[in-house]
Amino acid sequence: MKVSILGCGYVGLVTGACLAEIGHEVTCTDNDLSKIQTLQQGALPIYEPHLDEIVARNTQSRRLTFTGDLGEAIRFGDAVFICVGTPPLEDGDADLSAIDNCARLIAAESRQPKLVIEKSTVPMQTGQKLKRALAIYSRNSGYRFTVASNPEFLREGTAVSDFLHPDRIVIGVDDEGAEAQLREIYRPIIERSLACPVHDGSCPPEQTPALVVTSINSAELIKHSCNSFLALKISYANLIADICENMGADVQEVVHAMGLDPRIGHDFLNPGLGFGGFCLPKDIQAFIRLGEKAGVDVGLLKDAESINKRRIDSFLAKVRQALWILKGKRVGILGLAFKPNTDDIRFAPAIEIIRKLQQERAQIQVYDPQAMEKTKPLFPSIRYCADAYEAADRADALLIVTEWPEFKGLDWQRVRELMLQPLVVDGRNLLDSAKMSELGFEYQGIGKPNADGLVPSLPVNQVTRLAAVERYQATNRVRPSSRPVAGL
Ligand code: UGA
C-alpha cells in the first residue's frame, strides 16, 4: 500500500521506516526542512537503535522516500498517518494546532479520497473534531476522508522492536473500509510474516499481537490511559522508596517481591528520578485536563504528577546534605538523556538537575554516550567530557542520572581514585551499594536504608511514631492475631 507520513519525529520516522520494511511504499514529510535534508542525505536526526539500518535499506530500494513538499507527500498515499507533535500548552492541554494544520493541508492537497490515521497522542474526541475539520476544509473539492485512530505504544530506545513486535495493535474506526485498510497495513506484523531486522532471524518466542478494534474515542482513551497508568506505577514506586528511606527498608527488595505477583509485575516499578521524556509527563497533564473537563475527580493523577515533580528536589537534597555548600564544588553528571538508548533530552531529569546546580554555582562536568550534542545549546558553559572518567575527574560528587549500561561496567576503582571526594549519588539504583561501599565510596541510592542500617534522623513526630510501631510489633509477636491500633 502507498502510505504518507506527516511528521518525522520519533513516531513518524519509526512508523515510516518500519512500514517500508514490511513492504509498503512510504513517503515521509515534515515542515522542518532541515530535518528532511538530513534524512535525504542519509543521516538521522535522532539516535534510535536499528533505525539507521532500516532507513538505509529502504531508501536504497526506494520504498522509503523523504520530501519537503507537503503537497506531494499527501498526494502520494492511499493512507496518511498524522505523526505530528502535540506538545503541552501552558495549562497542560495538548496543543492540537499541528493536527488542525494537517487537516487543512490534506483537504487542500488531496486529489482522491484517503484514509487519515491519527497516530500522534491526542485527547479523546480529537478524531471526531478531525473528521469535522476535514469535511469543512474539503467542502469545495468534495473528496470524502475517513478517519481512524491508531495509537502507538513504542518506547524510545526500543522503538523499532516495539513497532515490529507489538503486544497489541489498537485500531479505532467507525467505518469497515478503514478497518480493512488498517488490517492490510499491519498484516505482515499480525501474521508474523516479516523478516525481523532486530533479532537476525531469531526473534524471542512471542504470541501473535492482539488486534483490538474499537471506536475512535476508545482508541484515543486507551493511549492516554496506558501512559497515565505507567506514570502512576512509577510514582507509586517512588512513594514506597521515600517510605523506605525514612523508615529503613530497601525499596529494591520491596518492589522485587511486589513484582513477583503477576497481577502487579516488575515493569515500571523502578524508583528513581521519576518519569521524564516527551510522553509520560505531557500525557498525564493532558489526561488530567481531559478528566477535569469530563467533570471527573482526577486527584489520583494529580498526586502521581506531584510525586514526580518532587523527585529532583529530593535527589538534590541528598547531594546538598553530603556536600553542604554546592557553590564552587565540582559535580560530575553521568547521563543526560531521559533514559538509556536515546539521545532525547526533552523533560529529562538531567536538564532540571543541571539548571538547579547552576543556580547554586556548582561547577558541572557531564558525560552521556549519545545526548551531549542536543544538550550543548541549552547549557553552553558546562564542561562536556569525552568519557565517564573525565566526568569523575577531581569531582566532589558524581551523580548517576541516566542508567546507561556502560556506567555499570566502569572501572569504579579507577573512578574513586580520580575523584576528590568519593561520593556517588545514584538516581537510578544502577550500582550495587555493598560493592560501592567496599570500594570506599560514600554511596547513596534511592530508597535505601543507611549503610549502618539505621533509620535516618526523623522529625520528632515520626520518631514517636516509630517507637509506637516498635511497641506494637512487640505486642503483636505475643498476640499474632491482634489487629493494629487504629491510626498507628
Ligand atoms: C512511553 C511509553 O512507555 C510507551 O508505551 C509510549 O508509546 C510512549 O511513551 C509514547 O507515548 O510515545 P517512552 O517515553 O519512550 O515511552 O519512555 P518509558 O520507557 O515509558 O520511560 C518514561 C520515563 O519513565 C523515563 O524517564 C524512565 O526513566 C522513567 N521510568 C520508567 C522510571 O522512572 N521507572 C520505571 O520503572 C520505568
mmCIF file with all atom_site columns, C-alpha atoms and ligand atoms in Angstrom, residues 11 121 152-157 223 227 230 234 238 266-280 283 338-340 349 403 428, ligand 1:
data_model
loop_
_atom_site.group_PDB
_atom_site.id
_atom_site.type_symbol
_atom_site.label_atom_id
_atom_site.label_alt_id
_atom_site.label_comp_id
_atom_site.label_asym_id
_atom_site.label_entity_id
_atom_site.label_seq_id
_atom_site.pdbx_PDB_ins_code
_atom_site.Cartn_x
_atom_site.Cartn_y
_atom_site.Cartn_z
_atom_site.occupancy
_atom_site.B_iso_or_equiv
_atom_site.pdbx_formal_charge
_atom_site.auth_seq_id
_atom_site.auth_comp_id
_atom_site.auth_asym_id
_atom_site.auth_atom_id
_atom_site.pdbx_PDB_model_num
ATOM   1  C CA  . VAL A 1 11  ? 6.845  8.137  15.997 1.00 0.00 ? 11  VAL A CA  1
ATOM   2  C CA  . THR A 1 121 ? -1.116 11.048 21.038 1.00 0.00 ? 121 THR A CA  1
ATOM   3  C CA  . GLU A 1 152 ? 1.392  3.959  19.046 1.00 0.00 ? 152 GLU A CA  1
ATOM   4  C CA  . PHE A 1 153 ? 2.877  2.184  22.056 1.00 0.00 ? 153 PHE A CA  1
ATOM   5  C CA  . LEU A 1 154 ? 6.547  2.226  21.098 1.00 0.00 ? 154 LEU A CA  1
ATOM   6  C CA  . ARG A 1 155 ? 9.197  3.290  23.592 1.00 0.00 ? 155 ARG A CA  1
ATOM   7  C CA  . GLU A 1 156 ? 12.223 5.314  22.668 1.00 0.00 ? 156 GLU A CA  1
ATOM   8  C CA  . GLY A 1 157 ? 15.328 3.155  22.772 1.00 0.00 ? 157 GLY A CA  1
ATOM   9  C CA  . LYS A 1 223 ? -3.454 5.551  24.731 1.00 0.00 ? 223 LYS A CA  1
ATOM   10 C CA  . ASN A 1 227 ? 0.629  6.216  29.616 1.00 0.00 ? 227 ASN A CA  1
ATOM   11 C CA  . LEU A 1 230 ? 2.603  3.730  33.674 1.00 0.00 ? 230 LEU A CA  1
ATOM   12 C CA  . ILE A 1 234 ? 6.384  4.814  38.685 1.00 0.00 ? 234 ILE A CA  1
ATOM   13 C CA  . ASN A 1 238 ? 8.806  6.407  44.254 1.00 0.00 ? 238 ASN A CA  1
ATOM   14 C CA  . HIS A 1 266 ? 8.044  -5.888 37.705 1.00 0.00 ? 266 HIS A CA  1
ATOM   15 C CA  . ASP A 1 267 ? 7.830  -3.430 34.843 1.00 0.00 ? 267 ASP A CA  1
ATOM   16 C CA  . PHE A 1 268 ? 7.708  0.267  35.657 1.00 0.00 ? 268 PHE A CA  1
ATOM   17 C CA  . LEU A 1 269 ? 8.296  -0.275 39.355 1.00 0.00 ? 269 LEU A CA  1
ATOM   18 C CA  . ASN A 1 270 ? 11.814 1.152  39.324 1.00 0.00 ? 270 ASN A CA  1
ATOM   19 C CA  . PRO A 1 271 ? 12.065 4.138  41.638 1.00 0.00 ? 271 PRO A CA  1
ATOM   20 C CA  . GLY A 1 272 ? 14.459 6.941  40.847 1.00 0.00 ? 272 GLY A CA  1
ATOM   21 C CA  . LEU A 1 273 ? 14.355 10.399 39.381 1.00 0.00 ? 273 LEU A CA  1
ATOM   22 C CA  . GLY A 1 274 ? 10.818 9.962  38.119 1.00 0.00 ? 274 GLY A CA  1
ATOM   23 C CA  . PHE A 1 275 ? 9.337  9.832  34.658 1.00 0.00 ? 275 PHE A CA  1
ATOM   24 C CA  . GLY A 1 276 ? 10.707 12.167 32.003 1.00 0.00 ? 276 GLY A CA  1
ATOM   25 C CA  . GLY A 1 277 ? 10.654 12.279 28.220 1.00 0.00 ? 277 GLY A CA  1
ATOM   26 C CA  . PHE A 1 278 ? 8.174  13.747 25.835 1.00 0.00 ? 278 PHE A CA  1
ATOM   27 C CA  . CYS A 1 279 ? 5.342  11.326 26.554 1.00 0.00 ? 279 CYS A CA  1
ATOM   28 C CA  . LEU A 1 280 ? 4.538  10.450 30.157 1.00 0.00 ? 280 LEU A CA  1
ATOM   29 C CA  . ASP A 1 283 ? 0.287  12.877 28.621 1.00 0.00 ? 283 ASP A CA  1
ATOM   30 C CA  . PHE A 1 338 ? 15.773 10.971 29.796 1.00 0.00 ? 338 PHE A CA  1
ATOM   31 C CA  . LYS A 1 339 ? 16.513 7.250  29.620 1.00 0.00 ? 339 LYS A CA  1
ATOM   32 C CA  . PRO A 1 340 ? 19.200 4.995  28.109 1.00 0.00 ? 340 PRO A CA  1
ATOM   33 C CA  . PRO A 1 349 ? 15.649 14.944 34.800 1.00 0.00 ? 349 PRO A CA  1
ATOM   34 C CA  . GLU A 1 403 ? 21.136 4.273  33.735 1.00 0.00 ? 403 GLU A CA  1
ATOM   35 C CA  . ARG A 1 428 ? 18.665 5.119  39.216 1.00 0.00 ? 428 ARG A CA  1
HETATM 36 C C1  . UGA B 2 .   ? 6.338  5.861  26.846 1.00 0.00 ? 1   UGA B C1  1
HETATM 37 C C2  . UGA B 2 .   ? 5.534  4.554  26.955 1.00 0.00 ? 1   UGA B C2  1
HETATM 38 O O1  . UGA B 2 .   ? 6.266  3.610  27.720 1.00 0.00 ? 1   UGA B O1  1
HETATM 39 C C3  . UGA B 2 .   ? 5.259  3.980  25.562 1.00 0.00 ? 1   UGA B C3  1
HETATM 40 O O2  . UGA B 2 .   ? 4.446  2.818  25.678 1.00 0.00 ? 1   UGA B O2  1
HETATM 41 C C4  . UGA B 2 .   ? 4.529  5.030  24.729 1.00 0.00 ? 1   UGA B C4  1
HETATM 42 O O3  . UGA B 2 .   ? 4.279  4.557  23.409 1.00 0.00 ? 1   UGA B O3  1
HETATM 43 C C5  . UGA B 2 .   ? 5.397  6.270  24.655 1.00 0.00 ? 1   UGA B C5  1
HETATM 44 O O4  . UGA B 2 .   ? 5.639  6.761  25.994 1.00 0.00 ? 1   UGA B O4  1
HETATM 45 C C6  . UGA B 2 .   ? 4.652  7.311  23.851 1.00 0.00 ? 1   UGA B C6  1
HETATM 46 O O5  . UGA B 2 .   ? 3.592  7.768  24.282 1.00 0.00 ? 1   UGA B O5  1
HETATM 47 O O6  . UGA B 2 .   ? 5.055  7.613  22.711 1.00 0.00 ? 1   UGA B O6  1
HETATM 48 P P1  . UGA B 2 .   ? 8.917  6.469  26.494 1.00 0.00 ? 1   UGA B P1  1
HETATM 49 O O7  . UGA B 2 .   ? 8.514  7.883  26.715 1.00 0.00 ? 1   UGA B O7  1
HETATM 50 O O8  . UGA B 2 .   ? 9.799  6.147  25.353 1.00 0.00 ? 1   UGA B O8  1
HETATM 51 O O9  . UGA B 2 .   ? 7.605  5.544  26.304 1.00 0.00 ? 1   UGA B O9  1
HETATM 52 O O10 . UGA B 2 .   ? 9.659  6.000  27.790 1.00 0.00 ? 1   UGA B O10 1
HETATM 53 P P2  . UGA B 2 .   ? 9.380  4.992  29.001 1.00 0.00 ? 1   UGA B P2  1
HETATM 54 O O11 . UGA B 2 .   ? 10.160 3.783  28.810 1.00 0.00 ? 1   UGA B O11 1
HETATM 55 O O12 . UGA B 2 .   ? 7.930  4.867  29.240 1.00 0.00 ? 1   UGA B O12 1
HETATM 56 O O13 . UGA B 2 .   ? 10.026 5.833  30.215 1.00 0.00 ? 1   UGA B O13 1
HETATM 57 C C7  . UGA B 2 .   ? 9.462  7.074  30.600 1.00 0.00 ? 1   UGA B C7  1
HETATM 58 C C8  . UGA B 2 .   ? 10.184 7.611  31.813 1.00 0.00 ? 1   UGA B C8  1
HETATM 59 O O14 . UGA B 2 .   ? 9.875  6.850  32.963 1.00 0.00 ? 1   UGA B O14 1
HETATM 60 C C9  . UGA B 2 .   ? 11.699 7.617  31.723 1.00 0.00 ? 1   UGA B C9  1
HETATM 61 O O15 . UGA B 2 .   ? 12.182 8.839  32.222 1.00 0.00 ? 1   UGA B O15 1
HETATM 62 C C10 . UGA B 2 .   ? 12.136 6.471  32.589 1.00 0.00 ? 1   UGA B C10 1
HETATM 63 O O16 . UGA B 2 .   ? 13.412 6.658  33.161 1.00 0.00 ? 1   UGA B O16 1
HETATM 64 C C11 . UGA B 2 .   ? 11.059 6.517  33.653 1.00 0.00 ? 1   UGA B C11 1
HETATM 65 N N1  . UGA B 2 .   ? 10.857 5.213  34.328 1.00 0.00 ? 1   UGA B N1  1
HETATM 66 C C12 . UGA B 2 .   ? 10.431 4.135  33.619 1.00 0.00 ? 1   UGA B C12 1
HETATM 67 C C13 . UGA B 2 .   ? 11.082 5.105  35.687 1.00 0.00 ? 1   UGA B C13 1
HETATM 68 O O17 . UGA B 2 .   ? 11.464 6.087  36.363 1.00 0.00 ? 1   UGA B O17 1
HETATM 69 N N2  . UGA B 2 .   ? 10.866 3.901  36.305 1.00 0.00 ? 1   UGA B N2  1
HETATM 70 C C14 . UGA B 2 .   ? 10.445 2.815  35.627 1.00 0.00 ? 1   UGA B C14 1
HETATM 71 O O18 . UGA B 2 .   ? 10.257 1.747  36.253 1.00 0.00 ? 1   UGA B O18 1
HETATM 72 C C15 . UGA B 2 .   ? 10.220 2.925  34.250 1.00 0.00 ? 1   UGA B C15 1
#
